[in-house]
mmCIF file of C-alpha atoms in Angstrom:
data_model
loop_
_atom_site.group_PDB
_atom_site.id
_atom_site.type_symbol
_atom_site.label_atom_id
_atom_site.label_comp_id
_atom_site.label_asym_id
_atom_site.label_seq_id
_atom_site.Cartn_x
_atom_site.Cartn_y
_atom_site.Cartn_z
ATOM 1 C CA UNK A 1 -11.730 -19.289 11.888
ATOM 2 C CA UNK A 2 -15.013 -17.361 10.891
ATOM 3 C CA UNK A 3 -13.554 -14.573 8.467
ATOM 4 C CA UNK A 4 -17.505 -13.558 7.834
ATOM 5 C CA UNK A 5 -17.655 -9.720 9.198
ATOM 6 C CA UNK A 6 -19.293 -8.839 12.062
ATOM 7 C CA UNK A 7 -22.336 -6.398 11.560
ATOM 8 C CA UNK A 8 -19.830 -3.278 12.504
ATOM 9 C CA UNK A 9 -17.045 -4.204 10.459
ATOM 10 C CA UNK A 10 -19.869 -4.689 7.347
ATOM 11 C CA UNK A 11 -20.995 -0.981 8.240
ATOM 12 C CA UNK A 12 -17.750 0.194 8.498
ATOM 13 C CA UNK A 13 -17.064 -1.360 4.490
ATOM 14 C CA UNK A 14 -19.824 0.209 3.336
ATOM 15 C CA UNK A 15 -19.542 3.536 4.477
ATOM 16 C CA UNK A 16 -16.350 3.832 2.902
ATOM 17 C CA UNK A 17 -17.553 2.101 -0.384
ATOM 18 C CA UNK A 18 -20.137 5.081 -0.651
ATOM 19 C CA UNK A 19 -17.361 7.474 0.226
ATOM 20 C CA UNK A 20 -15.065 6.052 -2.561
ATOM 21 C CA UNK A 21 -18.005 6.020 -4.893
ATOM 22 C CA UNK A 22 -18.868 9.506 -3.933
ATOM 23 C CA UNK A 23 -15.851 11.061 -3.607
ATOM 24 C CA UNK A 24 -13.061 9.182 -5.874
ATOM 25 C CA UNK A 25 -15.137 7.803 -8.817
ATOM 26 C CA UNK A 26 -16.333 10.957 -10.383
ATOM 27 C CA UNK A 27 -11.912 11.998 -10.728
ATOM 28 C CA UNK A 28 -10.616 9.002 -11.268
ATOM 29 C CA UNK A 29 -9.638 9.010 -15.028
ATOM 30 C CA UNK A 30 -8.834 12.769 -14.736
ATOM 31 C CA UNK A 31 -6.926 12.819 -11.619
ATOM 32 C CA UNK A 32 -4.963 9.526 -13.671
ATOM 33 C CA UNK A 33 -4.301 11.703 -16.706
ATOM 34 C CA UNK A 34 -2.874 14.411 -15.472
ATOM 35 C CA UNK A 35 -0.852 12.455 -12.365
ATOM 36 C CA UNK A 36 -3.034 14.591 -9.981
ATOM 37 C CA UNK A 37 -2.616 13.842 -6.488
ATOM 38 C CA UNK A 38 -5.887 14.563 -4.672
ATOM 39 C CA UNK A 39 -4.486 16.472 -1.635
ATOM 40 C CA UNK A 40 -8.088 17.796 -0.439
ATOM 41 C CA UNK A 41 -8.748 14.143 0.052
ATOM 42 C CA UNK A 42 -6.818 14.369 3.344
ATOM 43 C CA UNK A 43 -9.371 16.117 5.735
ATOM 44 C CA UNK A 44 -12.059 13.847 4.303
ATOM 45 C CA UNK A 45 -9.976 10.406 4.440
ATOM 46 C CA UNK A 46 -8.734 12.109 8.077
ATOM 47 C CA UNK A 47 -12.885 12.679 9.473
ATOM 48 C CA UNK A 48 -13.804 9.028 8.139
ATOM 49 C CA UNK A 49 -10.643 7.700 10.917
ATOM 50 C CA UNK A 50 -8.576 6.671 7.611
ATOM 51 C CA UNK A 51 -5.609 8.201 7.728
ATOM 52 C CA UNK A 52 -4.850 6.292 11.415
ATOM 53 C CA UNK A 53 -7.337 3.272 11.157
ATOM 54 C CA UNK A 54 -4.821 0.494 13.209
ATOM 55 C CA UNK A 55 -3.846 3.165 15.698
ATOM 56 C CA UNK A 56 -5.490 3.474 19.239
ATOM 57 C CA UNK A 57 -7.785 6.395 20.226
ATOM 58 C CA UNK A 58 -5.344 7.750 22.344
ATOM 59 C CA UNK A 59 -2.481 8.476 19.236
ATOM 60 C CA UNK A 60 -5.721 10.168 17.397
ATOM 61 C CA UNK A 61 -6.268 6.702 15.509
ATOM 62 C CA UNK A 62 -9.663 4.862 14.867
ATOM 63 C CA UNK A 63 -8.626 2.102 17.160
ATOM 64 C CA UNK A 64 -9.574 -0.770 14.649
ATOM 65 C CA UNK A 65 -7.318 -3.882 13.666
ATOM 66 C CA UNK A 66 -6.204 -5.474 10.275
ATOM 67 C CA UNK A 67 -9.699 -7.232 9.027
ATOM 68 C CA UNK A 68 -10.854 -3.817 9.191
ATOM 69 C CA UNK A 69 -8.065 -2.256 7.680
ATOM 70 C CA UNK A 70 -7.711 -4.941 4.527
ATOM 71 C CA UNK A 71 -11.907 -4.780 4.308
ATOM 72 C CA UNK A 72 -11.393 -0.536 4.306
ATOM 73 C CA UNK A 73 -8.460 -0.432 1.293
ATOM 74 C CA UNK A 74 -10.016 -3.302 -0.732
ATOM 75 C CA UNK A 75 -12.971 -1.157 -0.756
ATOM 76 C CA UNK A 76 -10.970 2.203 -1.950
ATOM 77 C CA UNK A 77 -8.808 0.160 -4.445
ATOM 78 C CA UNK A 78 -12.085 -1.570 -6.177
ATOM 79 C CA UNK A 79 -12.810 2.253 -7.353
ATOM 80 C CA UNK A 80 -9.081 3.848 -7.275
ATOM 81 C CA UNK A 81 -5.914 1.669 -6.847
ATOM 82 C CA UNK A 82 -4.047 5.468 -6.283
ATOM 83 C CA UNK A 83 -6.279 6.666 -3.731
ATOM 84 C CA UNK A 84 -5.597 2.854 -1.839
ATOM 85 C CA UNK A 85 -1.997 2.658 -2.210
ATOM 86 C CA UNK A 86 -1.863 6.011 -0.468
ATOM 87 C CA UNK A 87 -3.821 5.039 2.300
ATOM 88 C CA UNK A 88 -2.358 1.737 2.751
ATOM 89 C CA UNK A 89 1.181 3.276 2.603
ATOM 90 C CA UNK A 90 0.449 6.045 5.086
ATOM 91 C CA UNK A 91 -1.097 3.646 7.570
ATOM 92 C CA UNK A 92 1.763 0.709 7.030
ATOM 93 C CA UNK A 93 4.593 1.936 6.169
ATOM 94 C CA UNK A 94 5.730 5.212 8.067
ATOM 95 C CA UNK A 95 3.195 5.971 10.871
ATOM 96 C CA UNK A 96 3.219 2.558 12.276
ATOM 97 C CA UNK A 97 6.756 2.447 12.210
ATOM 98 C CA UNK A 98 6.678 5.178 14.671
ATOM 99 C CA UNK A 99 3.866 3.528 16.204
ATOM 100 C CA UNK A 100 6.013 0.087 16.468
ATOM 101 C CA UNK A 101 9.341 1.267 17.715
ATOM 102 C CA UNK A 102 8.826 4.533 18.209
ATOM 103 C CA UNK A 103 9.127 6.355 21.900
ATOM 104 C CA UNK A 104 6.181 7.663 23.933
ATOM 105 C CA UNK A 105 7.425 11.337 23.036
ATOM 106 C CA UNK A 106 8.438 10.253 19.365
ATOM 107 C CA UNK A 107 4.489 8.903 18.635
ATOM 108 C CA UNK A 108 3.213 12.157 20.832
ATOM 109 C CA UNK A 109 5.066 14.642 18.412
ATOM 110 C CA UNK A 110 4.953 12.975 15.071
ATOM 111 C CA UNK A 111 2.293 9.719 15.184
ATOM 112 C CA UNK A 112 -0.548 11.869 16.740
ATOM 113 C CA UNK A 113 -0.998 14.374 13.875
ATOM 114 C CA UNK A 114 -0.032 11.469 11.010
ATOM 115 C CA UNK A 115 -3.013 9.703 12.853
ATOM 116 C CA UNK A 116 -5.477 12.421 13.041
ATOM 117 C CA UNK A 117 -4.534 13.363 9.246
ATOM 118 C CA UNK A 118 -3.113 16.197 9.533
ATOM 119 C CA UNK A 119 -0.235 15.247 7.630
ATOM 120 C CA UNK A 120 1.130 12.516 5.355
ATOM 121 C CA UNK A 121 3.487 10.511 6.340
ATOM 122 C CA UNK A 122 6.240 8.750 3.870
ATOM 123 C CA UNK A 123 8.641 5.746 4.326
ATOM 124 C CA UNK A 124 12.397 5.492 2.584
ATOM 125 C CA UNK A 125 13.707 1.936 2.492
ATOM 126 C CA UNK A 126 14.386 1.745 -1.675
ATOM 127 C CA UNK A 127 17.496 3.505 -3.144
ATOM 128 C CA UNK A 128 19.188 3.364 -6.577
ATOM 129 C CA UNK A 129 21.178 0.248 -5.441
ATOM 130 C CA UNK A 130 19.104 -1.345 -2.891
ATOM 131 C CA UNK A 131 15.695 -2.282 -3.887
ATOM 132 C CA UNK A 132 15.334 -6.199 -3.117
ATOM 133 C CA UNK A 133 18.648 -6.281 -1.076
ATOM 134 C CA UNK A 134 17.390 -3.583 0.662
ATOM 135 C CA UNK A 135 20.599 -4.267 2.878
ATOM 136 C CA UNK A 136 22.383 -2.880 -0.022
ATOM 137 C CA UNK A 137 21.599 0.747 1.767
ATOM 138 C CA UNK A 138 24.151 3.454 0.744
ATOM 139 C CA UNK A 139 22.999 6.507 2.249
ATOM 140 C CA UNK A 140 25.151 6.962 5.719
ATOM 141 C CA UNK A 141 24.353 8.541 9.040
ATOM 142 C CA UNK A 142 27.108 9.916 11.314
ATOM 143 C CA UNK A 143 27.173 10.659 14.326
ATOM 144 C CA UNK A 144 28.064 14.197 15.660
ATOM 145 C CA UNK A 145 27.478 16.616 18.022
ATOM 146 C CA UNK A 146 24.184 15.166 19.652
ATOM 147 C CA UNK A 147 22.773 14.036 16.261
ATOM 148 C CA UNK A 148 23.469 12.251 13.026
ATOM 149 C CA UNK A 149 24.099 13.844 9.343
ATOM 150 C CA UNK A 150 22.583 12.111 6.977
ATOM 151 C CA UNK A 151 23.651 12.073 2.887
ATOM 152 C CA UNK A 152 22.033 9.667 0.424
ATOM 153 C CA UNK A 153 18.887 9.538 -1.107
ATOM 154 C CA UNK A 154 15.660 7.225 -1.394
ATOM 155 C CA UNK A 155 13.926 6.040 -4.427
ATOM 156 C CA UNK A 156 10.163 5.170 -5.060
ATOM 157 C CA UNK A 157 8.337 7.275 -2.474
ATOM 158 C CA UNK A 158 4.624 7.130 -1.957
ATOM 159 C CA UNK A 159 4.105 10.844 -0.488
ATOM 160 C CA UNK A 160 7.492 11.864 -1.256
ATOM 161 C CA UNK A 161 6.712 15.841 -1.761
ATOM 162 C CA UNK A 162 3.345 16.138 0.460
ATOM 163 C CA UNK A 163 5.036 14.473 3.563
ATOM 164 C CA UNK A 164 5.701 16.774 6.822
ATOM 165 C CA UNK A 165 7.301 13.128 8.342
ATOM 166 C CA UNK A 166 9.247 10.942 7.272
ATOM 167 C CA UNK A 167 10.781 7.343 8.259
ATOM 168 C CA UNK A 168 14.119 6.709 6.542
ATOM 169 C CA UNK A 169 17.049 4.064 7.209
ATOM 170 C CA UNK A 170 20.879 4.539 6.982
ATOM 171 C CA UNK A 171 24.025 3.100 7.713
ATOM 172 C CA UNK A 172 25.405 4.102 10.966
ATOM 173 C CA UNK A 173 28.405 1.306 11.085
ATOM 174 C CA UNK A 174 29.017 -0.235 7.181
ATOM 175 C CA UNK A 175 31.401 -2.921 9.046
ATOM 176 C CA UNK A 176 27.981 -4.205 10.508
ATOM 177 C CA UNK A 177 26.388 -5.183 7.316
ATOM 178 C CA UNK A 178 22.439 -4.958 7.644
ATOM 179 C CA UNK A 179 22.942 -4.686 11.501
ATOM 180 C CA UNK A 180 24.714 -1.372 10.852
ATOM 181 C CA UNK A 181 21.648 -0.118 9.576
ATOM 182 C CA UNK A 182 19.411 2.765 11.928
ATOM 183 C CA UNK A 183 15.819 4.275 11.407
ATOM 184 C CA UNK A 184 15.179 7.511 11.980
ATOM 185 C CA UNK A 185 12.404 10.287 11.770
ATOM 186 C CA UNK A 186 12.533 12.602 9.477
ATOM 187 C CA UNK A 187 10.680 16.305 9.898
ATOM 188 C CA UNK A 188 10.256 17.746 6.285
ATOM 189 C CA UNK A 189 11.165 21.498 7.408
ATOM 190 C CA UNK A 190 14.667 19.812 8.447
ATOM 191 C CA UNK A 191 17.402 21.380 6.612
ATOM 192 C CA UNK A 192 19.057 19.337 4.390
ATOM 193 C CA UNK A 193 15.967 17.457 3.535
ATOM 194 C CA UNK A 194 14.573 17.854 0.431
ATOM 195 C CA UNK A 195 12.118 16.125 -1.955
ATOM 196 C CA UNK A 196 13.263 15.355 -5.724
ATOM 197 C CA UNK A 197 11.776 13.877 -9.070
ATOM 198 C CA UNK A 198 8.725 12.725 -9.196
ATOM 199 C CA UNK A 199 8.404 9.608 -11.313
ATOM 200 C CA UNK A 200 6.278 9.488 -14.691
ATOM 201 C CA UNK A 201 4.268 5.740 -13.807
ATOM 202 C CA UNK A 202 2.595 3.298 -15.659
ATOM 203 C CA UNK A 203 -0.449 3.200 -13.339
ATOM 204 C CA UNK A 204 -0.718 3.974 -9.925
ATOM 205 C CA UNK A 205 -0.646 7.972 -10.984
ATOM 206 C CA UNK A 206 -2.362 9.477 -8.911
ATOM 207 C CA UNK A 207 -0.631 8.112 -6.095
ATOM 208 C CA UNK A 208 2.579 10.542 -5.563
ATOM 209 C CA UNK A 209 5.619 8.730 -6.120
ATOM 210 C CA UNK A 210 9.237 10.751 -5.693
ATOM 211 C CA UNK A 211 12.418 10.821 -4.288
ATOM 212 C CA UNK A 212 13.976 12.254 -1.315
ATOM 213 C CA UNK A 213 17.340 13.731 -0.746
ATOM 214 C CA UNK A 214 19.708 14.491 2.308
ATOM 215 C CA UNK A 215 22.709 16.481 1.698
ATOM 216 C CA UNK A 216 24.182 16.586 5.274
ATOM 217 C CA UNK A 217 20.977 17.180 7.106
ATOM 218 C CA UNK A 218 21.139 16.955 10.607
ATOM 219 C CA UNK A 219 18.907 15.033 12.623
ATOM 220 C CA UNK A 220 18.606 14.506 16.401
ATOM 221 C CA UNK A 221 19.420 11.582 18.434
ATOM 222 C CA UNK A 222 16.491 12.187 19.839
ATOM 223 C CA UNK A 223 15.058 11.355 16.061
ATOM 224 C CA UNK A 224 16.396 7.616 16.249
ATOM 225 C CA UNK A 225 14.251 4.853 16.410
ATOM 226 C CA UNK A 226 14.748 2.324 18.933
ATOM 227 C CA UNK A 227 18.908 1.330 19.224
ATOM 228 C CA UNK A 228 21.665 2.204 16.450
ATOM 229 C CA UNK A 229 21.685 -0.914 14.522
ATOM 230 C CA UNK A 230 18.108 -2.737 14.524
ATOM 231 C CA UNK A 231 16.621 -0.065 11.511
ATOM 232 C CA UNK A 232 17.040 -3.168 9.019
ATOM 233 C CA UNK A 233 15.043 -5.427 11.580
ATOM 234 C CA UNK A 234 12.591 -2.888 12.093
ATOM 235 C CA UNK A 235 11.864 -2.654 8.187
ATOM 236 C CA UNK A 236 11.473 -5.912 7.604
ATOM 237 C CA UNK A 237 8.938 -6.371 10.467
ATOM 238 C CA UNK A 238 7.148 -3.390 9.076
ATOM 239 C CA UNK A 239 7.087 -5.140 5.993
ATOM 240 C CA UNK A 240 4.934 -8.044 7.309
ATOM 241 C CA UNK A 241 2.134 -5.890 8.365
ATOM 242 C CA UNK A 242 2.240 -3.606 5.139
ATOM 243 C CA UNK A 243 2.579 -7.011 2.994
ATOM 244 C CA UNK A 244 -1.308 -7.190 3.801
ATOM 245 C CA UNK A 245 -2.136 -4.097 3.091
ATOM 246 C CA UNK A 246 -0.792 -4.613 -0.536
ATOM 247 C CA UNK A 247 -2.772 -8.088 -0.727
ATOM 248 C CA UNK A 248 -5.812 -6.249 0.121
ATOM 249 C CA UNK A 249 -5.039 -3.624 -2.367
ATOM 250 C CA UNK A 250 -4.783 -6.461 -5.300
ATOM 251 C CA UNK A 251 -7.922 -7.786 -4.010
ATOM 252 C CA UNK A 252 -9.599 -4.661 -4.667
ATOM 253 C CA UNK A 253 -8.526 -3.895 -7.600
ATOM 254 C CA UNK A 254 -9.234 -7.322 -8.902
ATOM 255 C CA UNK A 255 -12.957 -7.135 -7.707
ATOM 256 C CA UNK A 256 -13.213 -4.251 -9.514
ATOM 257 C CA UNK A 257 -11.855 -5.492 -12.668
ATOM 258 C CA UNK A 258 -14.056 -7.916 -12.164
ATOM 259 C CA UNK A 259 -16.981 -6.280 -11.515
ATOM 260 C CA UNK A 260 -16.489 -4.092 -14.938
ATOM 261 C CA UNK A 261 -16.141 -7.086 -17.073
ATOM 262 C CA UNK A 262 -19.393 -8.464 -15.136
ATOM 263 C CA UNK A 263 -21.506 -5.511 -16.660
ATOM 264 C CA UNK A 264 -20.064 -5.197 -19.809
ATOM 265 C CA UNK A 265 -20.987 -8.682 -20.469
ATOM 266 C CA UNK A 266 -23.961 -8.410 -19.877
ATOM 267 C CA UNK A 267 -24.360 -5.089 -22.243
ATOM 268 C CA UNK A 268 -22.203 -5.636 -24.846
ATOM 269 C CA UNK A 269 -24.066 -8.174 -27.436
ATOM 270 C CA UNK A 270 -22.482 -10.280 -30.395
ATOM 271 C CA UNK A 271 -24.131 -12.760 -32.342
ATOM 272 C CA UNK A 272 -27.692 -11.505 -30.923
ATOM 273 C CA UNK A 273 -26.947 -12.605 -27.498
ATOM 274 C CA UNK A 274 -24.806 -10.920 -24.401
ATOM 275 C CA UNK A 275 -21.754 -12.504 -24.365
ATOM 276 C CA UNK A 276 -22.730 -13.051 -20.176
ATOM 277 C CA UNK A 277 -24.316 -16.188 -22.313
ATOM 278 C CA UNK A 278 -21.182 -17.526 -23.867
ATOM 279 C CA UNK A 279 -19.835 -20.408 -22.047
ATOM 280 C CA UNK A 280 -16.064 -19.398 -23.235
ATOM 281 C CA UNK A 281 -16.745 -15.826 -21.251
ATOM 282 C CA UNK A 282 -18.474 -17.290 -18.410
ATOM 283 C CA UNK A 283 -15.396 -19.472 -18.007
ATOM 284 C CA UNK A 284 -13.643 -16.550 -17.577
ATOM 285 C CA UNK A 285 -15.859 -14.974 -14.799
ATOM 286 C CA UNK A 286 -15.657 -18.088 -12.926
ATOM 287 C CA UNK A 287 -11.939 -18.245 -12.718
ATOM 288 C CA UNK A 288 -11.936 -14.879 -11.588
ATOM 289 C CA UNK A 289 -14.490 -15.068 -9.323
ATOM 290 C CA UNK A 290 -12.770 -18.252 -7.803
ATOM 291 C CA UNK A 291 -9.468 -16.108 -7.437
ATOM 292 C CA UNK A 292 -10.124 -13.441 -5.911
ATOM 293 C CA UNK A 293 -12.201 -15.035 -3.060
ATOM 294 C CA UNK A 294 -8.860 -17.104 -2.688
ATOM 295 C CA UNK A 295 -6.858 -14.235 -2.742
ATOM 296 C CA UNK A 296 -9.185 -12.610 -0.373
ATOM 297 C CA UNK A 297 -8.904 -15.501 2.360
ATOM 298 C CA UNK A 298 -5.444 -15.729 2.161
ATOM 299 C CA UNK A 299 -5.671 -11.877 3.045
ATOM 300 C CA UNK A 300 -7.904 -12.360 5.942
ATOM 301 C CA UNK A 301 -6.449 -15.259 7.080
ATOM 302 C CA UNK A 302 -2.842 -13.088 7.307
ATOM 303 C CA UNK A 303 -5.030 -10.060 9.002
ATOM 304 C CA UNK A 304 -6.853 -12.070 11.514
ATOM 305 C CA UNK A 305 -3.413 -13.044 12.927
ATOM 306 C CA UNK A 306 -1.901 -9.667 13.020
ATOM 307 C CA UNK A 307 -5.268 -8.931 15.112
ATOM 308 C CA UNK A 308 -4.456 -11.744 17.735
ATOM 309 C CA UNK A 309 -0.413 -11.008 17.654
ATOM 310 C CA UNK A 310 0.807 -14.144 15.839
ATOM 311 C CA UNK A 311 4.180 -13.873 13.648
ATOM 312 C CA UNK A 312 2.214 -13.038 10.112
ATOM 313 C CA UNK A 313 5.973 -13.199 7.967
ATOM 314 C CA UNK A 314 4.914 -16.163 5.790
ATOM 315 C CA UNK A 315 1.137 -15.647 5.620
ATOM 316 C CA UNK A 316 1.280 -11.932 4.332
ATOM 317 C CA UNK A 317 3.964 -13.238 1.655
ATOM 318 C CA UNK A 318 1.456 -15.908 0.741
ATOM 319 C CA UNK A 319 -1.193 -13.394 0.661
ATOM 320 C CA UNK A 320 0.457 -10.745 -1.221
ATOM 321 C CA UNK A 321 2.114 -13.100 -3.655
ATOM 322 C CA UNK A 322 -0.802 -14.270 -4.706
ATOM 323 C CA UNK A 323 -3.667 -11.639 -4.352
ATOM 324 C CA UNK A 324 -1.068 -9.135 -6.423
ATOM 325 C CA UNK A 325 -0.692 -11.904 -9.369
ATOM 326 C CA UNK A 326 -4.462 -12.538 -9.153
ATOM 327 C CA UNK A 327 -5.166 -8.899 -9.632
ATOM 328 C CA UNK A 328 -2.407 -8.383 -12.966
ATOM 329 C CA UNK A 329 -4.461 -12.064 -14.271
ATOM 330 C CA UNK A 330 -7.969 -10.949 -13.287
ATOM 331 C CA UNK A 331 -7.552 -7.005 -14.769
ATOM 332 C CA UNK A 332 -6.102 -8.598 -17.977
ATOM 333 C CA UNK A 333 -8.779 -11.177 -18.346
ATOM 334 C CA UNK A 334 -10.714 -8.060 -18.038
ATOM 335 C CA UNK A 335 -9.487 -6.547 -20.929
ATOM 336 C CA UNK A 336 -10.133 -9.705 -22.855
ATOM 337 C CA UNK A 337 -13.602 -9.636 -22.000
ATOM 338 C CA UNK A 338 -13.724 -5.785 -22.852
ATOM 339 C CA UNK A 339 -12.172 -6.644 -26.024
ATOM 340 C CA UNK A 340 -11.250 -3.810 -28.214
ATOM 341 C CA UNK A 341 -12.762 -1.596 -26.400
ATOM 342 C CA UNK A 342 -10.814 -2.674 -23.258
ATOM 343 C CA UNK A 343 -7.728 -1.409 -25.001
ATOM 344 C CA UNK A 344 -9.196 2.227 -24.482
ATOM 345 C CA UNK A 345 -9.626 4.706 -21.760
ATOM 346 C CA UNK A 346 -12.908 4.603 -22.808
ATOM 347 C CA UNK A 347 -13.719 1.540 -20.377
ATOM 348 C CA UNK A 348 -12.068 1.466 -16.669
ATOM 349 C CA UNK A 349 -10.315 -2.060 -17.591
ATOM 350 C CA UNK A 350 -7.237 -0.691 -18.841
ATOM 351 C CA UNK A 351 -6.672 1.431 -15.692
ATOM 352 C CA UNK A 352 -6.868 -1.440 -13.310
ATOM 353 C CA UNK A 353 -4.229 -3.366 -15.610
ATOM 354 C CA UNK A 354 -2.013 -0.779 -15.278
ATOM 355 C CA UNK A 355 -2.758 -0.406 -11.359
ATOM 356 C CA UNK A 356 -2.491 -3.810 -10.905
ATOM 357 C CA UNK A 357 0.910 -4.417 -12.025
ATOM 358 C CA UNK A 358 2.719 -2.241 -8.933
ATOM 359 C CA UNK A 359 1.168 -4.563 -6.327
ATOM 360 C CA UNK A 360 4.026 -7.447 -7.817
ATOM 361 C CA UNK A 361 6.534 -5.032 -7.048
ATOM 362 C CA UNK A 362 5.764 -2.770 -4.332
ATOM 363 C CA UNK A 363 6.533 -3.509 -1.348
ATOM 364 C CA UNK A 364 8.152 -6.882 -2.249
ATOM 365 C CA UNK A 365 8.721 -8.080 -5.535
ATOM 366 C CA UNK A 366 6.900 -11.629 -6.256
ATOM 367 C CA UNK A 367 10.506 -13.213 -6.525
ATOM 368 C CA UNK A 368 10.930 -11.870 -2.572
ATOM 369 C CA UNK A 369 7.892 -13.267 -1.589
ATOM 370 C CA UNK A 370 8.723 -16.270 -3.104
ATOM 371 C CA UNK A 371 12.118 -16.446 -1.077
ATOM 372 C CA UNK A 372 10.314 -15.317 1.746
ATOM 373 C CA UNK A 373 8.207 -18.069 2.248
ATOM 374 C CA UNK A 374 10.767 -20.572 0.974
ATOM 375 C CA UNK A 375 12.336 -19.536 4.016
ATOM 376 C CA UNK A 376 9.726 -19.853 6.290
ATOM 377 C CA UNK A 377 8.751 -23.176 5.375
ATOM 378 C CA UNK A 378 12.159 -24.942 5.430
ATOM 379 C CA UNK A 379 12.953 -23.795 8.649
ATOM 380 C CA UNK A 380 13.921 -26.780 10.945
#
């Protein structure tokens, strides 16, 4: 497998690496400190074919496939871990599971206009009580009169109060377990559907996270996705593809760790000589240099087959295992590097230590993964 990038896919990660450097770098440490969510963003991401970059043309999507996609948020995570996570969440999580399982009317109504970015879209699997035994769901859906109520909440929402859709699970049968569990589609403007606190987060903070609330909202049956009982299923296969979005989100955010500590290095003198010179800091370099590329090919190895439709479950656990604990040991080394001064806000270190530290968790903690592909390797 030749994971070099074709000539397109090279102009495609550039253009967005001078949009992120354009548009995101000036705001970065003020949208951070005061939790600002860029919302004007959107049309921009939206004209560049971001907000629907693994959907066809004809839901309104760029039409391009997952070496794109990881190559696109690596390059908006090396200058804003937010501004990725958003992106990558979007596109994962909540349009493509419309775009998976959805009908042809469901993905006309709601995947077209999450494609062409005219909307955000957000994703509710998490809850109070179910975050890694996301089986553990609480929040019920009845059926009645042509449609389901829904009570229960989610936790942990990327796009939580921006959303106009949103995918959510419930229990329709609790005697079923995890195949009692049903997806639905969720139209903000529902009532009964409300959004609720926004969380106060280490890093990531420009990247809206709340939660969402139904208190007996009533939703369609039209609104279900696929058959009454596979919305567990359907998550965790959504989880697979959005696994390697999160890799490629620690691999930017590592390279740009790395790419800070590279310059100040070379600037910052002690002893009449750059430290670049020191053998003990170019040690450092070289370890992270050496990680990230294999955090990278693990990454495109798990995107090249999602492009040619191979099962992907254990390769995007390796991949976002590892790239997410390279990027928390890479941004820290960072700080070492940085010394003092990489203990202030001063220096961009700090930031991508604190961004780094949601890609173990997100989407998966690193003990899931871990059980994950344990799984997948001692299958007989």
């Amino acid at each position: 497998m030749n994971f070099e990038l074709t000539e397109e896919q090279q102009q495609i990660k550039m253009s967005v690496r001078e949009f992120a450097e354009s548009e995101i770098l000036p705001h970065v440490m003020e949208w951070d400190e005061t939790q600002y969510f860029p919302v004007e963003l959107r049309p921009k991401l939206a004209e560049l074919g971001l907000l629907g970059i693994i959907f066809p043309e004809e839901y309104g999507g760029a039409g391009m496939g997952y070496i794109e996609y990881a190559a696109i948020i690596e390059e908006i995570a090396r200058i804003d871990g937010s501004v990725g996570l958003s992106v990558a969440a979007h596109n994962s999580l909540c349009s493509n599971h419309i775009y998976t399982f959805g009908t042809e009317e469901q993905k006309q109504k709601y995947l077209v206009p999450l494609a062409e970015g005219k909307s955000f879209g957000a994703w509710g699997l998490t809850e109070a009580g179910a975050g890694s035994d996301a089986s553990g769901t609480r929040t019920t859906a009845v059926h009645s009169n042509g449609g389901y109520i829904v009570n229960g909440s989610k936790n942990f929402i990327t796009h939580a109060i921006v959303c106009n859709t949103c995918v959510a699970v419930a229990v329709t049968d609790k005697e079923k377990g995890a195949k009692g569990i049903s997806a639905f589609i969720f139209d903000k403007s529902m009532e009964g559907f409300r959004s609720d606190k926004k969380e106060n987060k280490l890093g990531m903070r420009a990247s809206e996270t709340a939660s969402v609330v139904f208190e007996d909202c009533y939703i369609p049956d039209e609104n279900l996705l696929g058959s009454e009982g596979e919305g567990f299923l359907q998550a965790m296969k959504i989880l697979d593809g959005g696994r390697i979005s999160i890799a490629a989100l620690s691999v930017g955010i590592a390279q740009g760790a790395y790419e800070a500590a590279v310059k100040y290095a070379k600037e910052r003198v002690q002893f009449g000589h750059p430290i670049a010179e020191f053998q003990a800091i170019q040690f450092k370099l070289a370890d992270m240099a050496t990680q990230i590329e294999a955090a990278r090919l693990l990454t495109q190895q798990a995107a090249y087959l999602k492009d040619n439709d191979k099962r992907v479950t254990k390769q995007s656990a390796m991949a976002k295992l590892y790239a997410s604990e390279v990027a928390v040991r890479v941004s820290e080394e960072s700080i070492q590097i940085h010394g003092g001064y990489g203990y202030t806000k001063d220096y961009p270190a700090e930031k991508y230590w604190r961004d780094s530290k949601l890609c173990t968790i997100g989407e998966g903690t690193s003990e899931i993964q871990r059980l994950v592909i344990a799984k997948q390797l001692l299958k007989s």
